[in-house]
Amino acid sequence: MKKYLATAALAALVLVAVVVPGAPGAQNPVVHSATGAGHQDDVDVATGEVFNRTFSFSAVQYADGTANGNAQIASRKFRRDNRELVIHMRIDCLHVLPDGKTAQLSGVITRTSYPDVEVPVGKVHRFTVQDNGEPGAGVDKFSGVPPNPQARDCDDPDFGQPEPARVAPTRTVNRGNIQVR
């Protein structure tokens, strides 16, 4: 009887292992992530005006190369009817560069605080971040989110074109932190 119960229990375990799928994500684990939030004080080169930008983002890349996440960026430089421009992106591409501290992200604009020709809803935009250690304030970097007329994705070799300086992570995070893993 014990032998029969042991054999039945073993058969049940084998059946469960074959029929029940693995834990969610076990077949497609996260291989990279980029997260951050913070504030930047920036200067408009044309006017000399100092303005503040806030951002938050979170994205993961899976072993199969797919990615997902979200980003929200608010810039007090751009205003209409006394409202600052706020954009929300659905991140669908994350590319961590070989230095391990710089990440390129891109995704589709899903909503804005007001219609703007440079950040139209439904179009692909991109930005770059750089994790330069702890604490992040004063050392981490965030790029601008410039127009993207060629709809460059984050893993495109010409990611920064036509104006590479506009997506280079050159703006220091004054308050906040960025993590690239």
mmCIF file of C-alpha atoms in Angstrom, residues 27-116:
data_model
loop_
_atom_site.group_PDB
_atom_site.id
_atom_site.type_symbol
_atom_site.label_atom_id
_atom_site.label_comp_id
_atom_site.label_asym_id
_atom_site.label_seq_id
_atom_site.Cartn_x
_atom_site.Cartn_y
_atom_site.Cartn_z
ATOM 1 C CA GLN A 27 10.565 31.976 -18.902
ATOM 2 C CA ASN A 28 11.313 35.620 -19.692
ATOM 3 C CA PRO A 29 13.219 37.162 -16.774
ATOM 4 C CA VAL A 30 14.108 40.829 -16.443
ATOM 5 C CA VAL A 31 17.673 41.439 -17.667
ATOM 6 C CA HIS A 32 17.875 45.250 -17.367
ATOM 7 C CA SER A 33 16.001 48.017 -15.637
ATOM 8 C CA ALA A 34 16.131 51.786 -15.514
ATOM 9 C CA THR A 35 14.244 53.821 -12.941
ATOM 10 C CA GLY A 36 14.421 57.328 -11.649
ATOM 11 C CA ALA A 37 12.743 60.502 -10.553
ATOM 12 C CA GLY A 38 13.998 63.967 -9.954
ATOM 13 C CA HIS A 39 14.236 67.656 -10.724
ATOM 14 C CA GLN A 40 16.546 69.551 -13.024
ATOM 15 C CA ASP A 41 17.149 73.259 -13.187
ATOM 16 C CA ASP A 42 17.931 74.172 -16.772
ATOM 17 C CA VAL A 43 18.689 77.340 -18.711
ATOM 18 C CA ASP A 44 17.034 78.313 -21.972
ATOM 19 C CA VAL A 45 20.026 79.152 -24.173
ATOM 20 C CA ALA A 46 17.991 81.601 -26.256
ATOM 21 C CA THR A 47 16.589 83.674 -23.368
ATOM 22 C CA GLY A 48 18.826 82.848 -20.397
ATOM 23 C CA GLU A 49 15.706 81.986 -18.398
ATOM 24 C CA VAL A 50 16.164 79.339 -15.687
ATOM 25 C CA PHE A 51 13.353 76.800 -15.562
ATOM 26 C CA ASN A 52 12.634 73.568 -13.741
ATOM 27 C CA ARG A 53 11.875 70.155 -15.211
ATOM 28 C CA THR A 54 10.619 67.171 -13.243
ATOM 29 C CA PHE A 55 10.660 63.580 -14.417
ATOM 30 C CA SER A 56 9.890 60.068 -13.324
ATOM 31 C CA PHE A 57 10.298 56.836 -15.236
ATOM 32 C CA SER A 58 10.482 53.112 -14.740
ATOM 33 C CA ALA A 59 11.232 50.516 -17.405
ATOM 34 C CA VAL A 60 12.366 46.904 -17.620
ATOM 35 C CA GLN A 61 13.826 44.858 -20.453
ATOM 36 C CA TYR A 62 13.153 41.140 -20.605
ATOM 37 C CA ALA A 63 15.408 38.347 -21.861
ATOM 38 C CA ASP A 64 13.498 38.181 -25.157
ATOM 39 C CA GLY A 65 14.342 41.858 -25.831
ATOM 40 C CA THR A 66 10.885 43.276 -25.141
ATOM 41 C CA ALA A 67 10.497 46.124 -22.707
ATOM 42 C CA ASN A 68 7.773 48.005 -20.931
ATOM 43 C CA GLY A 69 7.414 50.910 -18.590
ATOM 44 C CA ASN A 70 6.208 54.475 -18.221
ATOM 45 C CA ALA A 71 7.656 57.958 -18.085
ATOM 46 C CA GLN A 72 6.238 61.327 -17.166
ATOM 47 C CA ILE A 73 8.086 64.567 -17.797
ATOM 48 C CA ALA A 74 6.919 68.057 -16.829
ATOM 49 C CA SER A 75 8.692 71.115 -18.173
ATOM 50 C CA ARG A 76 7.937 74.535 -16.807
ATOM 51 C CA LYS A 77 9.666 76.069 -19.829
ATOM 52 C CA PHE A 78 6.759 75.205 -22.084
ATOM 53 C CA ARG A 79 3.454 76.709 -20.992
ATOM 54 C CA ARG A 80 0.099 77.334 -22.578
ATOM 55 C CA ASP A 81 -2.841 79.044 -20.858
ATOM 56 C CA ASN A 82 -0.848 79.020 -17.614
ATOM 57 C CA ARG A 83 -0.373 75.214 -17.751
ATOM 58 C CA GLU A 84 3.030 73.585 -17.919
ATOM 59 C CA LEU A 85 3.641 70.922 -20.526
ATOM 60 C CA VAL A 86 3.392 67.428 -19.048
ATOM 61 C CA ILE A 87 3.894 64.388 -21.265
ATOM 62 C CA HIS A 88 3.277 60.744 -20.479
ATOM 63 C CA MET A 89 5.024 57.985 -22.432
ATOM 64 C CA ARG A 90 4.480 54.259 -22.573
ATOM 65 C CA ILE A 91 8.052 52.903 -22.721
ATOM 66 C CA ASP A 92 8.450 50.001 -25.144
ATOM 67 C CA CYS A 93 12.214 50.028 -25.680
ATOM 68 C CA LEU A 94 15.089 50.010 -23.183
ATOM 69 C CA HIS A 95 18.703 49.708 -24.290
ATOM 70 C CA VAL A 96 21.485 49.693 -21.678
ATOM 71 C CA LEU A 97 24.780 50.730 -23.263
ATOM 72 C CA PRO A 98 27.989 48.707 -22.738
ATOM 73 C CA ASP A 99 29.167 51.101 -19.986
ATOM 74 C CA GLY A 100 26.341 49.652 -17.843
ATOM 75 C CA LYS A 101 25.359 53.072 -16.510
ATOM 76 C CA THR A 102 23.719 54.718 -19.522
ATOM 77 C CA ALA A 103 20.299 53.730 -20.840
ATOM 78 C CA GLN A 104 18.394 54.823 -23.917
ATOM 79 C CA LEU A 105 14.603 54.666 -23.673
ATOM 80 C CA SER A 106 11.850 55.248 -26.200
ATOM 81 C CA GLY A 107 8.126 54.931 -26.351
ATOM 82 C CA VAL A 108 4.876 56.353 -27.559
ATOM 83 C CA ILE A 109 3.417 59.569 -26.158
ATOM 84 C CA THR A 110 0.068 58.521 -24.681
ATOM 85 C CA ARG A 111 -1.121 61.881 -23.346
ATOM 86 C CA THR A 112 -0.091 65.482 -22.825
ATOM 87 C CA SER A 113 -1.434 68.303 -20.684
ATOM 88 C CA TYR A 114 -2.243 70.213 -23.871
ATOM 89 C CA PRO A 115 -1.751 69.538 -27.602
ATOM 90 C CA ASP A 116 1.770 70.398 -28.739
#
